[in-house]
């Protein structure tokens, strides 16, 4: 069964109550599996099910990746892997891909390279952006079940030499991971799928669970759908809850076609498509907000799902009136942030809205959050950033330290020691003089550039002053500014 559930319609409550009803009818909690997409969501589901059914009767709630890791560990070849396979974090995978790409340049110079990148891409091999694109190609290939040979055949067929090079790079990358005894997230799911489709393992999995529930089904990728077919395909009990309008993780490989194709991908034992149900009451948003979202969703088709079900999903009934939607446009990002801060301050000071009853949503966390936080803090608005949305380098305890170290390193580089001429005894005297003159000219140019560009710019200084290292707020900054201006005048 597929349950279409918009925001605030009680999706998680429905899942918990369905599990509780199955246990109340005599179902074994050990034979019920609940899958979701983040550790936080899994913990919340476990807590809610334990509260509802009793801790002794709560079924297992876990993430797809945790299930895959447990499956691989249970069937790991002890002769090949003395140590358990380690999961590669995102930053570690970035480093591995960048090191392998940088190594391609040296291997090509020695005539030992197996990967032949097109000429127009060779200059990109050492850049971060190209490494990100290669990493995305590797991940999408594994999510689609493509190995190096299949990817190469596909690239030959459509005439993409860059993808042919990526297929050879994928083979090298997988060899390196195997030698190190590590797996990335895409490879983890891919190998679990291959394992789950082995006849013996498939029989074990089919006999292990009576029912499988999946929360946030719109976030699945093709590999996870194949894993579910091994776990609960063939007409077994599978309940998926999700909202195709909330499928926003395409950049991570999520495919909205997973939820759109669910009725046909998981038919009943008699061959009929799986039934689709809709949660029709929105308990979170007021009528005005629901009306605004309806204006947008009317322009978004929902193919392959029953038309009446899609219409009911897009038109939930509100339980209360109210809500207000306003749209503002600004000429620059700076004026946008200033006005956001002004709206928040007015809501707090004039309307009495508590700070913790307000939220600011941004489009790209790693790029937008530091700028937004600094702008709001400068305007006297207290900010608390969700830790899951911040990379480690942007954590409040880490970012100021890295910024300070970078500033000190920049100052140190600006005052660095002068270089000595290389091989002074091996060149003719005239060439030495020319080299020394050129070096002196270069040093003078660098000194002039350094004099023009301070080692500590205004933005960095403000960031450090308002960080925990200095602990200054907007009022302190104003007092400091007045003192500096008075000193300058004096």
Short mmCIF file of C-alpha atoms in Angstrom, two decimals:
data_model
loop_
_atom_site.label_atom_id
_atom_site.label_comp_id
_atom_site.label_asym_id
_atom_site.label_seq_id
_atom_site.Cartn_x
_atom_site.Cartn_y
_atom_site.Cartn_z
CA UNK A 1 0.00 0.00 0.00
CA UNK A 2 1.09 3.56 -0.80
CA UNK A 3 -0.11 6.31 1.55
CA UNK A 4 0.07 9.85 0.14
CA UNK A 5 0.53 12.30 3.01
CA UNK A 6 1.27 16.01 2.78
CA UNK A 7 2.94 18.06 5.51
CA UNK A 8 0.97 18.13 8.75
CA UNK A 9 -1.46 15.37 7.73
CA UNK A 10 -0.22 12.92 10.36
CA UNK A 11 2.07 10.70 8.31
CA UNK A 12 4.30 9.57 11.17
CA UNK A 13 1.32 9.15 13.50
CA UNK A 14 -0.36 6.96 10.88
CA UNK A 15 2.77 4.81 10.62
CA UNK A 16 3.06 4.42 14.41
CA UNK A 17 -0.65 3.57 14.79
CA UNK A 18 -0.50 1.04 11.96
CA UNK A 19 2.46 -0.70 13.60
CA UNK A 20 0.68 -0.64 16.99
CA UNK A 21 -2.47 -2.15 15.46
CA UNK A 22 -0.45 -4.97 13.87
CA UNK A 23 1.20 -5.76 17.20
CA UNK A 24 -2.18 -5.60 18.97
CA UNK A 25 -3.48 -8.24 16.53
CA UNK A 26 -0.68 -10.57 17.62
CA UNK A 27 2.11 -9.54 15.27
CA UNK A 28 5.67 -10.16 16.43
CA UNK A 29 7.57 -6.84 16.86
CA UNK A 30 10.81 -8.62 15.90
CA UNK A 31 9.31 -9.39 12.48
CA UNK A 32 8.35 -5.78 11.71
CA UNK A 33 10.90 -3.49 10.04
CA UNK A 34 10.50 0.32 9.87
CA UNK A 35 12.83 2.18 7.48
CA UNK A 36 13.52 5.91 7.23
CA UNK A 37 16.25 8.19 5.86
CA UNK A 38 18.09 9.80 8.77
CA UNK A 39 19.37 8.74 12.17
CA UNK A 40 17.35 11.49 13.84
CA UNK A 41 14.12 10.29 12.18
CA UNK A 42 14.90 6.69 13.15
CA UNK A 43 15.45 7.66 16.80
CA UNK A 44 12.20 9.65 16.84
CA UNK A 45 10.27 6.73 15.33
CA UNK A 46 11.74 4.30 17.86
CA UNK A 47 10.79 6.60 20.74
CA UNK A 48 7.24 7.12 19.50
CA UNK A 49 6.66 3.42 18.85
CA UNK A 50 8.10 2.49 22.26
CA UNK A 51 5.83 5.05 23.91
CA UNK A 52 2.82 3.74 22.00
CA UNK A 53 3.39 -0.03 22.27
CA UNK A 54 5.69 -0.32 25.30
CA UNK A 55 9.48 -0.56 25.14
CA UNK A 56 9.39 -4.38 25.14
CA UNK A 57 7.15 -4.42 22.05
CA UNK A 58 8.73 -1.71 19.92
CA UNK A 59 9.85 -2.97 16.48
CA UNK A 60 13.11 -2.10 14.82
CA UNK A 61 13.34 1.35 13.22
CA UNK A 62 16.51 2.03 11.26
CA UNK A 63 17.91 3.82 8.21
CA UNK A 64 18.48 2.22 4.81
CA UNK A 65 22.25 2.57 5.21
CA UNK A 66 22.25 1.02 8.67
CA UNK A 67 20.25 -1.95 7.37
CA UNK A 68 22.63 -2.35 4.41
CA UNK A 69 25.68 -2.23 6.67
CA UNK A 70 24.21 -4.86 9.00
CA UNK A 71 23.40 -7.08 6.01
CA UNK A 72 26.93 -6.83 4.60
CA UNK A 73 28.54 -7.40 7.99
CA UNK A 74 26.41 -10.50 8.55
CA UNK A 75 27.60 -12.00 5.23
CA UNK A 76 31.14 -10.60 5.22
CA UNK A 77 33.82 -13.05 4.07
CA UNK A 78 36.03 -13.54 7.12
CA UNK A 79 38.91 -14.77 4.94
CA UNK A 80 38.96 -11.62 2.83
CA UNK A 81 38.24 -9.05 5.54
CA UNK A 82 39.90 -9.61 8.91
CA UNK A 83 38.71 -6.18 10.06
CA UNK A 84 35.07 -5.09 9.57
CA UNK A 85 34.44 -2.91 6.54
CA UNK A 86 34.49 0.78 7.45
CA UNK A 87 32.01 3.28 6.05
CA UNK A 88 33.62 6.23 4.31
CA UNK A 89 32.30 9.63 5.40
CA UNK A 90 31.49 12.31 2.82
CA UNK A 91 34.62 14.43 3.46
CA UNK A 92 36.80 11.29 3.38
CA UNK A 93 35.32 10.33 0.03
CA UNK A 94 36.02 13.86 -1.27
CA UNK A 95 39.67 13.53 -0.27
CA UNK A 96 39.97 10.06 -1.84
CA UNK A 97 38.48 11.16 -5.17
CA UNK A 98 40.62 14.33 -5.30
CA UNK A 99 43.82 12.41 -4.49
CA UNK A 100 43.12 9.83 -7.21
CA UNK A 101 42.37 12.56 -9.76
CA UNK A 102 45.52 14.48 -8.83
CA UNK A 103 47.48 11.22 -9.17
CA UNK A 104 46.22 10.85 -12.75
CA UNK A 105 48.41 13.80 -13.78
CA UNK A 106 51.57 12.14 -12.43
CA UNK A 107 50.67 8.73 -13.87
CA UNK A 108 50.04 10.26 -17.28
CA UNK A 109 53.41 11.99 -17.17
CA UNK A 110 55.05 8.60 -16.52
CA UNK A 111 52.99 6.84 -19.17
CA UNK A 112 51.26 4.60 -16.60
CA UNK A 113 47.74 6.06 -16.64
CA UNK A 114 44.84 3.67 -17.30
CA UNK A 115 42.27 6.47 -17.36
CA UNK A 116 42.26 8.58 -20.54
CA UNK A 117 40.46 11.81 -19.79
CA UNK A 118 39.53 13.99 -22.82
CA UNK A 119 42.02 16.75 -23.54
CA UNK A 120 39.55 19.50 -22.64
CA UNK A 121 39.14 18.05 -19.12
CA UNK A 122 42.78 17.42 -18.18
CA UNK A 123 43.26 20.92 -16.85
CA UNK A 124 40.30 20.33 -14.50
CA UNK A 125 41.63 17.19 -12.81
CA UNK A 126 42.98 18.98 -9.75
CA UNK A 127 39.98 21.27 -9.16
CA UNK A 128 37.41 20.76 -6.42
CA UNK A 129 34.47 21.32 -8.78
CA UNK A 130 35.55 18.56 -11.16
CA UNK A 131 36.10 16.18 -8.24
CA UNK A 132 32.53 16.90 -7.07
CA UNK A 133 31.16 16.10 -10.52
CA UNK A 134 33.15 12.86 -10.77
CA UNK A 135 31.96 11.83 -7.33
CA UNK A 136 28.35 12.47 -8.38
CA UNK A 137 28.80 10.32 -11.53
CA UNK A 138 30.23 7.46 -9.44
CA UNK A 139 27.35 7.65 -6.95
CA UNK A 140 24.61 7.82 -9.61
CA UNK A 141 26.18 4.90 -11.49
CA UNK A 142 26.09 2.65 -8.43
CA UNK A 143 22.56 3.77 -7.52
CA UNK A 144 21.45 2.69 -11.00
CA UNK A 145 23.29 -0.62 -10.60
CA UNK A 146 25.93 0.17 -13.22
CA UNK A 147 29.44 -1.30 -12.90
CA UNK A 148 32.51 -0.04 -14.78
CA UNK A 149 31.85 -2.28 -17.81
CA UNK A 150 28.17 -1.33 -18.06
CA UNK A 151 29.01 2.37 -17.71
CA UNK A 152 31.67 2.09 -20.43
CA UNK A 153 29.26 0.30 -22.80
CA UNK A 154 26.65 2.99 -22.15
CA UNK A 155 29.22 5.76 -22.77
CA UNK A 156 30.34 4.13 -26.05
CA UNK A 157 26.76 3.78 -27.24
CA UNK A 158 25.91 7.48 -26.74
CA UNK A 159 29.37 8.81 -27.65
CA UNK A 160 30.52 10.30 -24.32
CA UNK A 161 34.32 10.01 -23.96
CA UNK A 162 34.17 11.75 -20.56
CA UNK A 163 31.86 9.01 -19.22
CA UNK A 164 34.16 6.34 -20.71
CA UNK A 165 37.00 7.86 -18.72
CA UNK A 166 34.73 7.93 -15.66
CA UNK A 167 34.06 4.19 -16.07
CA UNK A 168 37.80 3.45 -15.97
CA UNK A 169 38.16 5.77 -13.00
CA UNK A 170 35.28 3.96 -11.25
CA UNK A 171 37.13 0.64 -11.60
CA UNK A 172 40.30 2.18 -10.13
CA UNK A 173 38.31 3.86 -7.34
CA UNK A 174 36.61 0.59 -6.35
CA UNK A 175 39.97 -1.21 -6.31
CA UNK A 176 41.40 1.42 -3.96
CA UNK A 177 38.38 1.18 -1.62
CA UNK A 178 38.68 -2.63 -1.51
CA UNK A 179 42.39 -2.41 -0.70
CA UNK A 180 41.64 0.01 2.13
CA UNK A 181 38.69 -2.05 3.40
CA UNK A 182 36.21 0.86 3.16
CA UNK A 183 32.90 1.55 1.42
CA UNK A 184 31.14 4.78 0.46
CA UNK A 185 27.38 5.17 0.94
CA UNK A 186 26.40 4.43 -2.68
CA UNK A 187 28.62 1.35 -2.82
CA UNK A 188 27.22 0.18 0.52
CA UNK A 189 23.64 0.10 -0.82
CA UNK A 190 24.75 -1.37 -4.17
CA UNK A 191 26.52 -4.32 -2.53
CA UNK A 192 23.63 -4.87 -0.14
CA UNK A 193 21.26 -5.05 -3.14
CA UNK A 194 23.51 -7.60 -4.89
CA UNK A 195 23.63 -9.61 -1.68
CA UNK A 196 19.87 -9.40 -1.11
CA UNK A 197 19.17 -10.80 -4.60
CA UNK A 198 21.21 -13.94 -4.04
CA UNK A 199 18.69 -16.83 -3.79
CA UNK A 200 19.82 -17.99 -0.34
CA UNK A 201 19.96 -14.47 1.16
CA UNK A 202 16.63 -13.56 -0.47
CA UNK A 203 14.97 -16.55 1.20
CA UNK A 204 16.41 -15.55 4.58
CA UNK A 205 15.19 -11.96 4.23
CA UNK A 206 11.73 -13.04 3.05
CA UNK A 207 11.40 -15.31 6.09
CA UNK A 208 12.71 -12.71 8.53
CA UNK A 209 10.08 -9.95 8.21
CA UNK A 210 6.28 -10.13 8.07
CA UNK A 211 5.85 -6.41 7.33
CA UNK A 212 8.04 -3.54 6.17
CA UNK A 213 7.11 0.14 6.64
CA UNK A 214 8.94 2.97 4.84
CA UNK A 215 8.68 6.61 5.91
CA UNK A 216 9.49 9.50 3.49
CA UNK A 217 9.32 7.15 0.51
CA UNK A 218 9.75 10.03 -1.97
CA UNK A 219 13.44 10.18 -0.99
CA UNK A 220 14.31 6.67 -2.22
CA UNK A 221 16.79 6.11 -5.03
CA UNK A 222 16.66 3.22 -7.56
CA UNK A 223 19.06 1.06 -5.51
CA UNK A 224 16.91 1.36 -2.39
CA UNK A 225 13.80 0.43 -4.40
CA UNK A 226 15.59 -2.73 -5.59
CA UNK A 227 16.48 -3.51 -1.99
CA UNK A 228 12.82 -3.16 -0.97
CA UNK A 229 11.80 -5.53 -3.76
CA UNK A 230 14.12 -8.13 -2.25
CA UNK A 231 12.85 -7.42 1.27
CA UNK A 232 9.10 -7.22 0.64
CA UNK A 233 8.35 -7.69 -3.07
CA UNK A 234 6.14 -10.36 -4.56
CA UNK A 235 2.97 -9.20 -2.82
CA UNK A 236 4.30 -9.30 0.74
CA UNK A 237 3.28 -6.61 3.24
CA UNK A 238 4.92 -3.29 2.40
CA UNK A 239 3.47 0.06 3.50
CA UNK A 240 5.14 3.18 2.05
CA UNK A 241 4.26 6.70 3.20
CA UNK A 242 5.40 9.80 1.37
CA UNK A 243 4.67 12.95 -0.58
CA UNK A 244 5.91 13.33 -4.19
CA UNK A 245 5.69 17.12 -3.80
CA UNK A 246 8.41 16.96 -1.12
CA UNK A 247 10.96 15.13 -3.29
CA UNK A 248 13.83 17.61 -2.97
CA UNK A 249 16.91 15.35 -2.77
CA UNK A 250 17.51 14.68 -6.47
CA UNK A 251 21.07 16.00 -6.00
CA UNK A 252 21.66 13.05 -3.64
CA UNK A 253 20.21 10.53 -6.09
CA UNK A 254 16.59 10.50 -4.88
CA UNK A 255 14.18 9.72 -7.73
CA UNK A 256 10.55 10.83 -7.51
CA UNK A 257 9.67 8.07 -9.99
CA UNK A 258 10.07 5.63 -7.10
CA UNK A 259 6.88 6.87 -5.43
CA UNK A 260 5.08 7.53 -8.73
CA UNK A 261 5.74 3.97 -9.93
CA UNK A 262 5.03 2.30 -6.58
CA UNK A 263 1.60 0.78 -7.45
CA UNK A 264 3.04 -1.04 -10.48
CA UNK A 265 6.49 -1.77 -8.99
CA UNK A 266 4.96 -3.53 -5.95
CA UNK A 267 1.79 -5.27 -7.24
CA UNK A 268 -0.39 -7.52 -5.10
CA UNK A 269 -0.12 -11.29 -5.33
CA UNK A 270 -2.98 -11.38 -7.86
CA UNK A 271 -1.13 -8.91 -10.13
CA UNK A 272 -3.29 -5.87 -9.41
CA UNK A 273 -1.50 -2.57 -8.70
CA UNK A 274 -0.94 -1.74 -5.05
CA UNK A 275 -3.74 0.39 -3.55
CA UNK A 276 -3.19 4.11 -2.91
CA UNK A 277 -4.68 5.85 0.14
CA UNK A 278 -4.62 9.57 1.02
CA UNK A 279 -4.46 11.41 4.35
CA UNK A 280 -6.95 14.18 3.66
CA UNK A 281 -6.82 16.50 6.72
CA UNK A 282 -4.00 19.04 7.26
CA UNK A 283 -3.59 19.72 10.98
CA UNK A 284 -0.55 21.99 10.89
CA UNK A 285 -1.15 24.81 8.41
CA UNK A 286 -4.01 27.31 8.35
CA UNK A 287 -6.43 27.59 5.44
CA UNK A 288 -4.61 30.57 3.88
CA UNK A 289 -1.29 28.70 3.70
CA UNK A 290 -2.92 25.62 2.18
CA UNK A 291 -4.63 27.80 -0.42
CA UNK A 292 -1.26 29.31 -1.38
CA UNK A 293 0.40 25.92 -1.77
CA UNK A 294 -2.56 24.71 -3.84
CA UNK A 295 -1.97 27.51 -6.36
CA UNK A 296 1.54 26.17 -6.90
CA UNK A 297 0.80 22.43 -6.94
CA UNK A 298 -1.96 22.86 -9.51
CA UNK A 299 0.78 23.47 -12.09
CA UNK A 300 2.75 20.33 -11.11
CA UNK A 301 1.52 17.13 -12.79
CA UNK A 302 1.46 13.83 -10.88
CA UNK A 303 1.59 11.20 -13.63
CA UNK A 304 1.00 7.46 -13.11
CA UNK A 305 -0.88 7.93 -9.83
CA UNK A 306 -4.73 7.65 -9.83
CA UNK A 307 -6.08 11.09 -10.74
CA UNK A 308 -8.69 11.24 -7.95
CA UNK A 309 -6.07 10.25 -5.35
CA UNK A 310 -3.62 12.87 -6.60
CA UNK A 311 -6.35 15.53 -6.49
CA UNK A 312 -7.34 14.59 -2.93
CA UNK A 313 -3.67 14.67 -1.89
CA UNK A 314 -3.27 18.17 -3.32
CA UNK A 315 -6.44 19.53 -1.67
CA UNK A 316 -6.30 18.63 2.04
CA UNK A 317 -8.97 20.03 4.33
CA UNK A 318 -7.69 22.49 6.97
CA UNK A 319 -8.76 22.18 10.60
CA UNK A 320 -8.39 25.91 11.27
CA UNK A 321 -8.40 29.25 9.49
CA UNK A 322 -5.56 31.73 9.49
CA UNK A 323 -2.05 31.88 8.18
CA UNK A 324 -0.56 34.54 5.93
CA UNK A 325 1.77 34.34 2.96
CA UNK A 326 3.81 37.35 1.85
CA UNK A 327 6.39 37.60 -0.91
CA UNK A 328 9.15 40.25 -0.97
CA UNK A 329 11.74 40.91 -3.66
CA UNK A 330 14.97 42.87 -3.16
CA UNK A 331 17.59 44.33 -5.52
CA UNK A 332 20.56 42.81 -3.64
CA UNK A 333 21.22 40.00 -1.18
CA UNK A 334 22.43 42.55 1.39
CA UNK A 335 19.13 44.46 1.43
CA UNK A 336 17.30 41.14 1.58
CA UNK A 337 19.15 40.15 4.77
CA UNK A 338 18.68 43.62 6.30
CA UNK A 339 14.93 43.43 5.74
CA UNK A 340 14.68 39.86 7.08
CA UNK A 341 16.37 41.07 10.27
CA UNK A 342 14.00 44.06 10.39
CA UNK A 343 10.92 41.82 10.02
CA UNK A 344 12.11 39.56 12.84
CA UNK A 345 12.95 42.45 15.17
CA UNK A 346 9.55 44.11 14.57
CA UNK A 347 7.73 40.83 15.17
CA UNK A 348 9.57 40.44 18.48
CA UNK A 349 9.47 44.03 19.74
CA UNK A 350 6.08 45.19 18.41
CA UNK A 351 4.02 41.97 18.23
CA UNK A 352 5.63 40.14 21.18
CA UNK A 353 6.57 37.03 19.18
CA UNK A 354 9.21 34.98 21.03
CA UNK A 355 12.53 34.50 19.25
CA UNK A 356 12.17 30.71 19.38
CA UNK A 357 8.81 30.96 17.58
CA UNK A 358 10.52 32.28 14.42
CA UNK A 359 12.46 30.42 11.75
CA UNK A 360 14.53 31.41 8.72
CA UNK A 361 14.87 28.88 5.92
CA UNK A 362 17.74 29.09 3.41
CA UNK A 363 18.29 27.37 0.09
CA UNK A 364 21.86 26.09 0.44
CA UNK A 365 23.02 25.56 4.01
CA UNK A 366 26.80 25.44 3.63
CA UNK A 367 26.92 28.67 1.58
CA UNK A 368 24.01 30.66 3.01
CA UNK A 369 23.97 29.90 6.74
CA UNK A 370 27.22 31.66 7.76
CA UNK A 371 26.21 34.85 5.90
CA UNK A 372 22.67 34.85 7.31
CA UNK A 373 23.89 34.16 10.83
CA UNK A 374 26.40 37.02 10.69
CA UNK A 375 23.82 39.47 9.29
CA UNK A 376 21.20 38.61 11.90
CA UNK A 377 23.71 38.68 14.76
CA UNK A 378 24.91 42.13 13.65
CA UNK A 379 21.29 43.33 13.76
CA UNK A 380 20.87 42.04 17.32
CA UNK A 381 18.78 38.98 16.41
CA UNK A 382 19.82 35.84 18.37
CA UNK A 383 20.46 32.88 16.06
CA UNK A 384 20.51 29.14 16.74
CA UNK A 385 21.47 26.98 13.74
CA UNK A 386 20.35 23.36 13.48
CA UNK A 387 23.52 21.32 13.93
CA UNK A 388 22.55 18.79 11.23
CA UNK A 389 22.56 21.59 8.64
CA UNK A 390 26.14 22.65 9.32
CA UNK A 391 29.33 20.98 8.06
CA UNK A 392 31.97 20.54 10.78
CA UNK A 393 34.04 23.46 9.45
CA UNK A 394 31.03 25.78 10.01
CA UNK A 395 30.23 24.60 13.53
CA UNK A 396 30.24 27.53 16.02
CA UNK A 397 33.04 25.93 18.02
CA UNK A 398 35.19 25.17 14.97
CA UNK A 399 34.65 27.96 12.42
CA UNK A 400 36.16 30.83 14.52
CA UNK A 401 39.25 28.75 15.29
CA UNK A 402 39.79 27.92 11.60
CA UNK A 403 39.20 31.57 10.65
CA UNK A 404 41.72 32.76 13.21
CA UNK A 405 44.31 30.18 12.12
CA UNK A 406 43.79 31.16 8.47
CA UNK A 407 44.28 34.83 9.33
CA UNK A 408 47.49 34.10 11.24
CA UNK A 409 48.77 31.87 8.43
CA UNK A 410 48.05 34.66 5.92
CA UNK A 411 50.00 37.13 8.05
CA UNK A 412 52.86 34.65 8.40
CA UNK A 413 52.97 34.09 4.63
CA UNK A 414 53.05 37.85 4.07
CA UNK A 415 56.13 38.15 6.31
CA UNK A 416 57.76 34.93 5.04
CA UNK A 417 61.53 34.51 4.57
CA UNK A 418 63.14 35.52 1.30
CA UNK A 419 63.95 32.70 -1.07
CA UNK A 420 67.56 31.93 -1.91
CA UNK A 421 68.54 31.51 -5.55
CA UNK A 422 68.49 27.87 -6.62
CA UNK A 423 71.78 26.19 -7.67
CA UNK A 424 73.92 29.34 -7.44
CA UNK A 425 77.15 27.57 -8.37
CA UNK A 426 75.87 25.94 -11.54
CA UNK A 427 74.81 28.96 -13.59
CA UNK A 428 76.84 31.59 -15.34
CA UNK A 429 77.39 34.85 -13.50
CA UNK A 430 75.33 36.89 -15.96
CA UNK A 431 72.35 34.50 -15.68
CA UNK A 432 72.59 34.64 -11.88
CA UNK A 433 72.40 38.42 -11.94
CA UNK A 434 69.39 38.31 -14.27
CA UNK A 435 67.64 35.79 -12.02
CA UNK A 436 68.37 37.88 -8.94
CA UNK A 437 67.01 40.99 -10.65
CA UNK A 438 63.86 39.13 -11.68
CA UNK A 439 63.42 37.78 -8.15
CA UNK A 440 63.89 41.25 -6.68
CA UNK A 441 61.30 42.65 -9.10
CA UNK A 442 58.88 39.86 -8.21
CA UNK A 443 59.47 40.41 -4.49
CA UNK A 444 58.89 44.15 -4.88
CA UNK A 445 55.63 43.46 -6.77
CA UNK A 446 54.54 41.01 -4.07
CA UNK A 447 55.41 43.49 -1.33
CA UNK A 448 53.39 46.19 -3.10
CA UNK A 449 50.43 43.81 -3.46
CA UNK A 450 50.71 42.84 0.22
CA UNK A 451 50.85 46.49 1.24
CA UNK A 452 47.72 47.17 -0.79
CA UNK A 453 45.88 44.08 0.49
CA UNK A 454 45.76 43.80 4.32
CA UNK A 455 46.23 40.37 5.84
CA UNK A 456 43.04 40.82 7.86
CA UNK A 457 40.06 42.12 5.88
CA UNK A 458 36.99 43.75 7.38
CA UNK A 459 34.69 40.74 7.02
CA UNK A 460 37.17 38.41 8.74
CA UNK A 461 37.74 40.92 11.54
CA UNK A 462 33.97 41.24 12.13
CA UNK A 463 33.57 37.45 12.08
CA UNK A 464 36.31 36.99 14.69
CA UNK A 465 35.08 39.85 16.90
CA UNK A 466 31.51 38.48 17.06
CA UNK A 467 32.68 34.88 17.53
CA UNK A 468 33.15 33.18 20.92
CA UNK A 469 36.86 34.07 20.67
CA UNK A 470 36.05 37.77 21.28
CA UNK A 471 32.42 37.57 22.40
CA UNK A 472 31.38 40.98 21.10
CA UNK A 473 27.81 41.89 20.14
CA UNK A 474 26.43 44.68 17.95
CA UNK A 475 26.65 47.27 20.76
CA UNK A 476 30.29 46.33 21.45
CA UNK A 477 31.10 46.71 17.75
CA UNK A 478 29.58 50.19 17.67
CA UNK A 479 31.59 51.24 20.73
CA UNK A 480 34.76 49.82 19.16
CA UNK A 481 34.03 51.67 15.91
CA UNK A 482 33.63 55.00 17.77
CA UNK A 483 36.88 54.42 19.66
CA UNK A 484 38.79 53.63 16.47
CA UNK A 485 37.43 56.71 14.72
CA UNK A 486 38.40 58.92 17.68
CA UNK A 487 41.90 57.42 17.66
CA UNK A 488 42.21 57.97 13.92
CA UNK A 489 41.18 61.63 14.28
CA UNK A 490 43.62 62.07 17.14
#
